[in-house]
Short mmCIF file of C-alpha atoms and ligand atoms in Angstrom, two decimals:
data_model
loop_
_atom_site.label_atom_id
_atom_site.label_comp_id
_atom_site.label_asym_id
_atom_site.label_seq_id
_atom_site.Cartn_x
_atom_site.Cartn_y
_atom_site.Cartn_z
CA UNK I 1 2.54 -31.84 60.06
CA UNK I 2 4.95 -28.69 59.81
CA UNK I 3 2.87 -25.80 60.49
CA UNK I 4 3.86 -22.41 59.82
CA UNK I 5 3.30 -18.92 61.84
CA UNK I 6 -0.21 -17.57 60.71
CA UNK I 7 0.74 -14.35 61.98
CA UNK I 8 2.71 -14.03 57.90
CA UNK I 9 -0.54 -14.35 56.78
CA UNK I 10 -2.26 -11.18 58.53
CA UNK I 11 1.01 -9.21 56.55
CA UNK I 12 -0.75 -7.14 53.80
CA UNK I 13 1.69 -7.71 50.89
CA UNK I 14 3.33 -4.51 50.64
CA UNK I 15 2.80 -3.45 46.69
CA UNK I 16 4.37 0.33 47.11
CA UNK I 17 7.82 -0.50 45.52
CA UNK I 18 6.45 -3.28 43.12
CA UNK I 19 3.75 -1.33 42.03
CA UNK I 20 6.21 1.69 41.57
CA UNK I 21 8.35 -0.63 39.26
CA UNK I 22 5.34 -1.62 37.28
CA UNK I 23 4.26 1.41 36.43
CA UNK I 24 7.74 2.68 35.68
CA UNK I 25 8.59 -0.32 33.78
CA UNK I 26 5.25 0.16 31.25
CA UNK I 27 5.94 3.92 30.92
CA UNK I 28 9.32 3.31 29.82
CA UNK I 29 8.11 0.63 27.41
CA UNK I 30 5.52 3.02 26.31
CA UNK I 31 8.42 5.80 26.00
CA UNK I 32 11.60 3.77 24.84
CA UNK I 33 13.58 7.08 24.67
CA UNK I 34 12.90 9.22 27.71
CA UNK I 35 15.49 9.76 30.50
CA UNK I 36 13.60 8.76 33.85
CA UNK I 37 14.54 10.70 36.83
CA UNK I 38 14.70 8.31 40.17
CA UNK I 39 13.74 10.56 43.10
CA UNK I 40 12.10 7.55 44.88
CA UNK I 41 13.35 4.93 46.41
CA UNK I 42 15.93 6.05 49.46
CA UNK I 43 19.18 4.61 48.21
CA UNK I 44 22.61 6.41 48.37
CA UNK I 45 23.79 7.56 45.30
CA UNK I 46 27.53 8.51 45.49
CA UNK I 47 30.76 6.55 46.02
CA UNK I 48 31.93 5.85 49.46
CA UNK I 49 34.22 8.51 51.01
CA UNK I 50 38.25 7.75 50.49
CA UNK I 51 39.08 7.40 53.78
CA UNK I 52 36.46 4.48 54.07
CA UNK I 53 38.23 2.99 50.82
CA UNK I 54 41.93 3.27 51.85
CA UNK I 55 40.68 1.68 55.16
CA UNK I 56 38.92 -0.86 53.27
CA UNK I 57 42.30 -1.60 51.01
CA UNK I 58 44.36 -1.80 54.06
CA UNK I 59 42.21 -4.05 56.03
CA UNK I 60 41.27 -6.26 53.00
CA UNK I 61 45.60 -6.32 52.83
CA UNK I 62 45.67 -7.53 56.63
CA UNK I 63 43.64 -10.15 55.77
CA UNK I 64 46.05 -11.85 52.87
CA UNK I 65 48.75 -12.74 55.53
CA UNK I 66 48.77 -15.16 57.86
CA UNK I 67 50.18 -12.72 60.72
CA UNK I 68 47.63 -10.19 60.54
CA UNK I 69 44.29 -11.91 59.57
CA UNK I 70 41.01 -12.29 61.33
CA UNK I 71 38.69 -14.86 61.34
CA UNK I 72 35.76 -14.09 63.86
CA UNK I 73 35.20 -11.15 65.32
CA UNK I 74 33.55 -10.12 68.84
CA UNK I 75 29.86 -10.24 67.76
CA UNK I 76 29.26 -7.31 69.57
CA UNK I 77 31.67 -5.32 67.09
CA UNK I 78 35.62 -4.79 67.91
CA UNK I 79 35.99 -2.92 70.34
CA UNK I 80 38.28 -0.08 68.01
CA UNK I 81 34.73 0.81 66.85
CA UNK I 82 32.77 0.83 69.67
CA UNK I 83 34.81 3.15 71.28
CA UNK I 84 35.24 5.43 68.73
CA UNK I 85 31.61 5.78 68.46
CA UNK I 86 30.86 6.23 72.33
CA UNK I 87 33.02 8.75 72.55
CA UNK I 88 32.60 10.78 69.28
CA UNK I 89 28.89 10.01 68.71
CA UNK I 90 27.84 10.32 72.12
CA UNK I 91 30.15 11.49 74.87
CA UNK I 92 31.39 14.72 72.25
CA UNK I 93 27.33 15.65 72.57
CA UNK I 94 27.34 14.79 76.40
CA UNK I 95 25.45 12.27 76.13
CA UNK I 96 26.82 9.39 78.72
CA UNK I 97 26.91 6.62 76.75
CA UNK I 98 29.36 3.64 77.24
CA UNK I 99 31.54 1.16 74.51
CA UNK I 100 29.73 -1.86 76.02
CA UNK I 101 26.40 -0.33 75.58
CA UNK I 102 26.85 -0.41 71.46
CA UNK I 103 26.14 -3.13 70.14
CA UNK I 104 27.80 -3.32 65.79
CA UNK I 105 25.33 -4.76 63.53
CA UNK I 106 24.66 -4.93 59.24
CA UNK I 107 21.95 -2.78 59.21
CA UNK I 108 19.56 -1.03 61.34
CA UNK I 109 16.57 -2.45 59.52
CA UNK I 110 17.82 -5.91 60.91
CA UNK I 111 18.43 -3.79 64.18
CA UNK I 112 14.96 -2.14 64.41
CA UNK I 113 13.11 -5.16 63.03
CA UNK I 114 14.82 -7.52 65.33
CA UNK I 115 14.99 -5.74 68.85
CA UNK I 116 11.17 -6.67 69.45
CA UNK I 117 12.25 -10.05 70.23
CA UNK I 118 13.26 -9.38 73.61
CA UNK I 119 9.62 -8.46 74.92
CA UNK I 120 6.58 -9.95 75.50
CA UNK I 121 4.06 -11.26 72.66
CA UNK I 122 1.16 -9.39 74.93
CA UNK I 123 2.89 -5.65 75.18
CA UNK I 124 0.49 -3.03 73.33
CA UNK I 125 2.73 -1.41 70.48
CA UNK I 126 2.36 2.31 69.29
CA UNK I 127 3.34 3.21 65.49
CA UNK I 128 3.21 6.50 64.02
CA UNK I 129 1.42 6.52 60.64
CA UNK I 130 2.82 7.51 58.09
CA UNK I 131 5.99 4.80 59.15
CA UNK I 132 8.86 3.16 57.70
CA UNK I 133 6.96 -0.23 57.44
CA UNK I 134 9.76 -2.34 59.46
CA UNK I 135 8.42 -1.69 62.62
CA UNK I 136 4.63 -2.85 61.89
CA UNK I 137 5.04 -6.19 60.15
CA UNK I 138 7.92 -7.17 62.26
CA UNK I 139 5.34 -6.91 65.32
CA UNK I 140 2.85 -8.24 62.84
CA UNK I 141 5.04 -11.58 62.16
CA UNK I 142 5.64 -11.84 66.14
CA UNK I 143 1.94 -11.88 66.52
CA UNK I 144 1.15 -9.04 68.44
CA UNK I 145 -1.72 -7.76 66.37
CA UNK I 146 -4.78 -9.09 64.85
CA UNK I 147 -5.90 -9.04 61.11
CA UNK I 148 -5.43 -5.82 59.07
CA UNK I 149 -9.00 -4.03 58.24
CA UNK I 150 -8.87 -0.57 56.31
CA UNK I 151 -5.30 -0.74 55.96
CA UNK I 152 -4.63 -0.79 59.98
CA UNK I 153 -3.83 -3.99 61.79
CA UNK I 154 -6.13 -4.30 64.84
CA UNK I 155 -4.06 -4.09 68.10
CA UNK I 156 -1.88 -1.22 67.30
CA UNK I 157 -2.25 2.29 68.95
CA UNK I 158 -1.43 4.54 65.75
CA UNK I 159 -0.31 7.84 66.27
CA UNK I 160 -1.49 10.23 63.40
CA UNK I 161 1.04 12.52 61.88
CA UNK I 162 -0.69 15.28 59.93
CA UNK I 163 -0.25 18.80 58.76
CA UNK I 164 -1.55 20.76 62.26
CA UNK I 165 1.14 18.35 64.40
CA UNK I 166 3.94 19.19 62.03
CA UNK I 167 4.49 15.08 61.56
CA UNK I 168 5.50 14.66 65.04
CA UNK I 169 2.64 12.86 66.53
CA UNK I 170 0.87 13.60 69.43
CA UNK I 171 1.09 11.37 72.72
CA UNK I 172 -1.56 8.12 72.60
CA UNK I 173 -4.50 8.40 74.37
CA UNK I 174 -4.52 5.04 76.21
CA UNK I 175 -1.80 3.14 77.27
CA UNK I 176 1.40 1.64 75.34
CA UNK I 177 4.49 0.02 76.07
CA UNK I 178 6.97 -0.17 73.14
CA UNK I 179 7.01 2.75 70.75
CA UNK I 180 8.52 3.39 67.77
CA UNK I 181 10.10 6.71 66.91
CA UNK I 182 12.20 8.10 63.43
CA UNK I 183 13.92 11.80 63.51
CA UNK I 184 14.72 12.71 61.15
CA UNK I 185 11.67 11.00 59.84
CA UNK I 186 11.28 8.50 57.35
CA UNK I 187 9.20 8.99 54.96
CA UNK I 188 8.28 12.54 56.23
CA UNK I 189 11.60 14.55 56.90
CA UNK I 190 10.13 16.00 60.15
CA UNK I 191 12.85 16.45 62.73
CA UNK I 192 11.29 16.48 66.18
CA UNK I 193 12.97 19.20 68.78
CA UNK I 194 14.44 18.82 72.53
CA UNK I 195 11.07 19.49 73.87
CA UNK I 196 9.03 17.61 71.42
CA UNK I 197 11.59 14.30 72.45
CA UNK I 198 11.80 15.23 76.35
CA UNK I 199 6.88 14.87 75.95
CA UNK I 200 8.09 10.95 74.99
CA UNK I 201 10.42 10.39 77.45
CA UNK I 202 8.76 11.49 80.37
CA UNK I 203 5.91 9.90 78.89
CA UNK I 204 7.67 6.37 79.07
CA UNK I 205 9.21 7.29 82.00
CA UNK I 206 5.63 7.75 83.54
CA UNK I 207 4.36 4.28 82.12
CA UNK I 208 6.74 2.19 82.63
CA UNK I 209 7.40 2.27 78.57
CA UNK I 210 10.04 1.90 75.88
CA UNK I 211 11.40 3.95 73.14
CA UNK I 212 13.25 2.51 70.16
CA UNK I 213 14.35 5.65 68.24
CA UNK I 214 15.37 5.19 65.16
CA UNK I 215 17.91 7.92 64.00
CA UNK I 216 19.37 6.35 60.71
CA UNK I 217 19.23 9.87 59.46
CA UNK I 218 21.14 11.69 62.18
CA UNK I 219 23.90 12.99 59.68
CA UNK I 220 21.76 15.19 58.09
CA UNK I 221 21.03 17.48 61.12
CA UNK I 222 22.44 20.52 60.55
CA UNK I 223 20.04 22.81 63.12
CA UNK I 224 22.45 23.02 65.50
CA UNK I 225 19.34 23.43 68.42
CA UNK I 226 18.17 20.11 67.13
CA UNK I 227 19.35 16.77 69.46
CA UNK I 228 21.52 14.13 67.25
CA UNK I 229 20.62 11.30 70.11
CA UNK I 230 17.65 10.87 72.21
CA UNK I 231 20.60 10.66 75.13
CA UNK I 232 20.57 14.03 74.60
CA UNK I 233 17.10 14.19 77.01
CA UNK I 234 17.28 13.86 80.51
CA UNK I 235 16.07 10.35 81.46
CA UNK I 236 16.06 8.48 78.41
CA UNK I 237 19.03 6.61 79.30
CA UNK I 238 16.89 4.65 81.28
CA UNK I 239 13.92 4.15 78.37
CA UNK I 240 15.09 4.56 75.16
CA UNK I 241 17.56 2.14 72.55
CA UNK I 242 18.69 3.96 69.96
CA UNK I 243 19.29 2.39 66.08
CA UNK I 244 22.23 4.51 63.76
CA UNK I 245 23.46 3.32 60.28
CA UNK I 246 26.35 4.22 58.23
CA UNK I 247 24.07 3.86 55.43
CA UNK I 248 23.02 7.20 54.47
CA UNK I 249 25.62 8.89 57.06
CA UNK I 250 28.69 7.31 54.53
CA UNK I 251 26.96 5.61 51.79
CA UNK I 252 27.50 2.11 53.39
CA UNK I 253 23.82 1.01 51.98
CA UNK I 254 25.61 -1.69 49.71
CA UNK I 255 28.32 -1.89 52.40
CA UNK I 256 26.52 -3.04 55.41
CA UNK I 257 27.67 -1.32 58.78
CA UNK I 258 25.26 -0.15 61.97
CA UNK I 259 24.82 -0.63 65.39
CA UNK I 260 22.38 -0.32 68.35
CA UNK I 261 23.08 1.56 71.75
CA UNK I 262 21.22 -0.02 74.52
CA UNK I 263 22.00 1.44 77.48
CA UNK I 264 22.82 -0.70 80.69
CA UNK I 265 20.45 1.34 82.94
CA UNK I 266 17.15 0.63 79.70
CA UNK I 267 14.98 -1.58 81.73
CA UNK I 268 11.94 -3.24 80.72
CA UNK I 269 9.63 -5.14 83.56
CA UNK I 270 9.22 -9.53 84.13
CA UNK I 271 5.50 -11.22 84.50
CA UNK I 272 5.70 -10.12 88.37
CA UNK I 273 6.78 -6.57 87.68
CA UNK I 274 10.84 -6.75 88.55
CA UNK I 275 13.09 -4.63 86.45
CA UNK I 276 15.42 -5.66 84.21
CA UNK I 277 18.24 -4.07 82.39
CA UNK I 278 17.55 -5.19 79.02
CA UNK I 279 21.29 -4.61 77.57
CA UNK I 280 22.31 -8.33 78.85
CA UNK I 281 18.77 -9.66 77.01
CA UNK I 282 19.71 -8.20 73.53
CA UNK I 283 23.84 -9.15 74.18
CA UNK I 284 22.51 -12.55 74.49
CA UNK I 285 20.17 -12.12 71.73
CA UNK I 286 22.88 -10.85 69.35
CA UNK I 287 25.45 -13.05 70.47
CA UNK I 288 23.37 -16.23 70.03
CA UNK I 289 22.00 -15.12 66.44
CA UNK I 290 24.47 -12.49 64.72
CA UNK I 291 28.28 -13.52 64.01
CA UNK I 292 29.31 -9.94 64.07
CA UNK I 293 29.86 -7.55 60.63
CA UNK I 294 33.33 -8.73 58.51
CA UNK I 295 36.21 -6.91 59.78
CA UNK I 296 37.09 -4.91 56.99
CA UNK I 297 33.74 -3.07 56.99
CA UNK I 298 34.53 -2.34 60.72
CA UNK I 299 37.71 -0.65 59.62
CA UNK I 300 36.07 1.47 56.52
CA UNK I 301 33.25 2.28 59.67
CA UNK I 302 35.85 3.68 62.25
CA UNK I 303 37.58 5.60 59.27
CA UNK I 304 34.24 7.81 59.11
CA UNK I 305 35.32 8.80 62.83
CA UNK I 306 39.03 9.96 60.94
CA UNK I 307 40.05 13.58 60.30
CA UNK I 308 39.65 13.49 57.01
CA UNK I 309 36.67 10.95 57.35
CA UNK I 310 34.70 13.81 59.09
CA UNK I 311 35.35 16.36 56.46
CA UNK I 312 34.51 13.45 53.35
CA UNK I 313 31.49 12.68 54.97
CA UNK I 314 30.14 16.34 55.84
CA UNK I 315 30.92 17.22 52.15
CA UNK I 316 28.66 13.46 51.24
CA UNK I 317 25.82 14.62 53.35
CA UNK I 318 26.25 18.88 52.56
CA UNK I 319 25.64 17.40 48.74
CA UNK I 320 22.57 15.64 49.16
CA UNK I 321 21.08 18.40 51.34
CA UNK I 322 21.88 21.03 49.00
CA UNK I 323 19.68 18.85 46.53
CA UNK I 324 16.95 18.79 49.44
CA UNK I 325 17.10 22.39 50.05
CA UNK I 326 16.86 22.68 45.87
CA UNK I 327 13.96 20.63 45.51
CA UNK I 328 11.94 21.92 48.74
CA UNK I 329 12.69 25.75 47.10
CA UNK I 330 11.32 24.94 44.04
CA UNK I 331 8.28 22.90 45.04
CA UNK I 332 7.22 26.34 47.29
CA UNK I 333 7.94 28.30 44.57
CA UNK I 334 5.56 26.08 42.36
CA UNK I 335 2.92 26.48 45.28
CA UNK I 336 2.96 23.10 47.43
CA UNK I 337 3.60 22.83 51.01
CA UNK I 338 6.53 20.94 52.19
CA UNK I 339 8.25 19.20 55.15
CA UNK I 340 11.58 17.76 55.44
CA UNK I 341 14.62 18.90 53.01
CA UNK I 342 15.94 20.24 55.98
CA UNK I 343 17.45 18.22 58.54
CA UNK I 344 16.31 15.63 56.19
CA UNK I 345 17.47 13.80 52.57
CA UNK I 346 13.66 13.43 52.36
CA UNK I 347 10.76 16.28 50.96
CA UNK I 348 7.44 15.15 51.95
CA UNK I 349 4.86 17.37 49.76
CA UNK I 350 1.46 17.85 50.16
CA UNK I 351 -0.18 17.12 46.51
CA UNK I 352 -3.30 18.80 46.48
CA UNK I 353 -4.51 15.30 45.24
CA UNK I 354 -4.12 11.71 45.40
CA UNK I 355 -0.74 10.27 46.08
CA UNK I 356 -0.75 7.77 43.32
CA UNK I 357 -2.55 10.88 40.76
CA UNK I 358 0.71 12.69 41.51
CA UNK I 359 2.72 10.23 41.01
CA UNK I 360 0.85 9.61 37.73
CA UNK I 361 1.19 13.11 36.63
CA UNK I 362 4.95 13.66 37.59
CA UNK I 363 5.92 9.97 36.01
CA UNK I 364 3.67 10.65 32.78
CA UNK I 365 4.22 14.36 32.55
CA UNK I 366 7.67 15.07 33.24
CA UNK I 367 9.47 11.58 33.65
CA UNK I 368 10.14 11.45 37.21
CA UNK I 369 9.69 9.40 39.68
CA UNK I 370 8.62 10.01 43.50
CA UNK I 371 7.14 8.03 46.32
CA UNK I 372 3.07 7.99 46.91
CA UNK I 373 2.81 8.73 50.64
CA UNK I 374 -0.33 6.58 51.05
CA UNK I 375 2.07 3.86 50.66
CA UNK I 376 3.61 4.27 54.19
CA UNK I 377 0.17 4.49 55.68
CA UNK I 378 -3.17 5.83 56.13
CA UNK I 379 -2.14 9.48 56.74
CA UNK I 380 0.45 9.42 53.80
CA UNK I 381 -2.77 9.62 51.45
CA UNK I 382 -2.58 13.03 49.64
CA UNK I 383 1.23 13.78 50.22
CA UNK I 384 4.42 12.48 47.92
CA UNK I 385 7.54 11.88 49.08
CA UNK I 386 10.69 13.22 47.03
CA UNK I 387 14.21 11.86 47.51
CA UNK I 388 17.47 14.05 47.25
CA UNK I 389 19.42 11.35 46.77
CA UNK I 390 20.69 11.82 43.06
CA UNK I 391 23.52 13.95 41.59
CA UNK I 392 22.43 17.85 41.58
CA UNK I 393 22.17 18.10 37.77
CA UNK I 394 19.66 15.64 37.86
CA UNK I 395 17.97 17.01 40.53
CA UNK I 396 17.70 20.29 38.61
CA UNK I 397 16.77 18.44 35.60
CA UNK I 398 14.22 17.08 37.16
CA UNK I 399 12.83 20.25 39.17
CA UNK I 400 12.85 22.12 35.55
CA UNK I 401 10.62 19.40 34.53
CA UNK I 402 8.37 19.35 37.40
CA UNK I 403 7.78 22.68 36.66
CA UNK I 404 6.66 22.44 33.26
CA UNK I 405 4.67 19.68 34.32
CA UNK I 406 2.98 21.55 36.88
CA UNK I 407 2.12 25.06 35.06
N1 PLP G 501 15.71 3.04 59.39
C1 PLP G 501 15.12 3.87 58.52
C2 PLP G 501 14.16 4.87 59.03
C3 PLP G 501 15.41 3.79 57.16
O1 PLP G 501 14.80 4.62 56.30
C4 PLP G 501 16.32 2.83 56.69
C5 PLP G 501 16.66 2.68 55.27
O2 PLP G 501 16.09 3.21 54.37
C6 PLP G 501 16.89 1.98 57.63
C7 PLP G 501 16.58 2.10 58.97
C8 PLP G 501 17.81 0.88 57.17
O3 PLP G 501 19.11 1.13 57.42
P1 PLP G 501 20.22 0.04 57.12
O4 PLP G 501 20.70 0.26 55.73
O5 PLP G 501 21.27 0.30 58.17
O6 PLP G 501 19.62 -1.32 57.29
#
């Protein structure tokens, strides 16, 4: 008898997005000729930057003649990219980081959902809450929790992020061994400083832990105190893997580019306590299951790193966080507290009353759509979450409504 993992059946079926579309989908019905304004879900909304294109052209060219085509690539990535994003990524911030310590991938959800493999089914996970839900039901499929009650699977150590911490959670107060860490955040568009990163490390450092930071939003740093890497921190070489995307940094959500640094000196423990650099675990990992992104995605990747890439993609990012700043000024002005929009393509608002109310009242009453918090966990409940990705005359649109709507 084929029997499947019962660890699927603890997931709690995620109904945020579905339930989003449902109510959007009857409204519109309801209201056949109202413009809806889609602040919600994260996607990118403008074209990718030329230089990514004309590198895209060229290498699609390369691949219609015999002489220059490639079939498989080093799974790992080519090295052309690697090494332009050691050096320009890391080493240009002083942070020592290596070619052969990134590892190219299609996507850092795949990336942050996958890397859990590698440890054992026993290790005590900590999540923040509110949380980009990746993280808990990939541990939840692996079987490292028990049932969910209340919303919160049992086995988890959540770390509450609320309005007195600022969203950056405080340290657990028993033990864990694998934790899970977003800056900018995701849904919450906190951005956690040098100090507030250096508490984790020498916290993992201390207990024998692991960090996987997860800084798909890096781009949008613009504090120039702020740290783009956790390799910026003394010591985290040694306890911290670190996801990036070109997703939101160059649009490359419906392109597919990422990659993972896992530093050779990361080191996780065996059954009898011997360290072990973990950067030969996940090359075998990715080498045995992932046949390495297509090689003209590679090429449009690199181009990012390009003169002209760098100014293309500063304008792409300077766009969306002029939105951010836009929509953060006016939901002050309007009297709500806010985080993120800063740092951040995300504005995470305190609603003075139910997530899902909010989202009633700015869906019914002014025809736009945001994200309830409560539906990235148990401390969401209360907040929305606004997304700047859109083109600024909707966003305005959209803010002018909100107002109205609000009065
Ligand atoms: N990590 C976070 C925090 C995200 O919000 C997202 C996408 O929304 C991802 C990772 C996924 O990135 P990718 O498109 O590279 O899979």
């Amino acid at each position: 008898m084929i029997k499947i993992n019962e660890n699927y059946l603890k997931l709690q079926a995620s109904y945020l997005f579905s339930d989003i579309a449902k109510r959007v989908a009857a409204h519109q019905q309801a209201n056949p000729d109202i413009k809806l304004i889609k602040l919600g879900i994260g996607d990118v909304t403008r074209a990718l930057p030329e230089a990514c294109i004309k590198a895209l052209h060229s290498a699609v060219d390369e691949m219609a003649s015999d002489d220059s085509f490639r079939g498989y690539g080093p799974e790992q990535g080519y090295a052309f990219l690697r090494e332009i994003i050691a050096k320009e990524d890391f080493q240009a911030r002083g942070a020592d980081i290596q070619a052969d310590e990134i590892f190219v991938s299609d996507g850092a959800k795949c990336d942050s959902g996958n890397f859990q493999e590698i440890f054992s089914g026993e290790i005590k996970v900590a999540i923040t809450d509110p949380v980009y839900p990746v993280y808990v039901d990939t541990n939840v499929m692996a079987g490292r929790t028990g049932v969910a009650k209340d919303g919160r699977y049992q086995g988890f150590v959540y770390l509450d992020g609320n309005k007195e911490n600022g969203f950056i959670p405080d340290l657990p107060c028993e033990p864990v061994d694998l934790i899970y860490l977003c800056f900018p955040n995701n849904p919450t568009g906190a951005m956690a400083t040098r100090e507030q990163l250096k508490v984790w490390v020498d916290y993992a450092r201390d207990h024998q832990a692991l960090i996987l930071y997860d800084a798909a939003y890096e781009a949008f740093i613009r504090d120039t105190d702020l740290p783009h890497s956790i390799y910026e921190i003394e010591g985290a070489r040694e306890v911290a893997v670190e996801f990036r995307s070109f997703s939101k940094t160059a649009g490359f959500t419906g392109t597919r580019c990422a990659y993972t640094v896992v530093p050779k000196a990361c080191r996780a423990y065996t059954e009898a306590g011997k360290e072990i650099s973990i950067n030969p675990l996940w090359n075998r990992r990715h080498t045995t299951k992932f046949n390495s992104v297509s090689y003209p995605v590679q090429r449009a990747a690199e181009a990012v790193y390009s003169a002209e890439g760098k100014v293309q993609v500063k304008a792409l990012i300077d766009y969306y966080l002029n939105n951010a700043g836009y929509i953060r000024q006016r939901m002050e002005a309007l009297g709500y507290d806010c985080i993120g929009g800063e740092n951040s393509p995300y504005i995470w608002i305190d609603g003075k009353r139910g997530s899902w109310d909010f989202f009633d009242l700015l869906l019914h009453q002014a025809a736009v759509v945001c994200t309830p918090g409560a539906g990235f966990g148990k401390c969401g409940e209360g907040y929305i979450r606004i997304s700047a990705f859109n083109s600024f005359a909707n966003v305005q649109e959209a803010m002018e409504r909100i107002g109205q709507a609000l009065k």
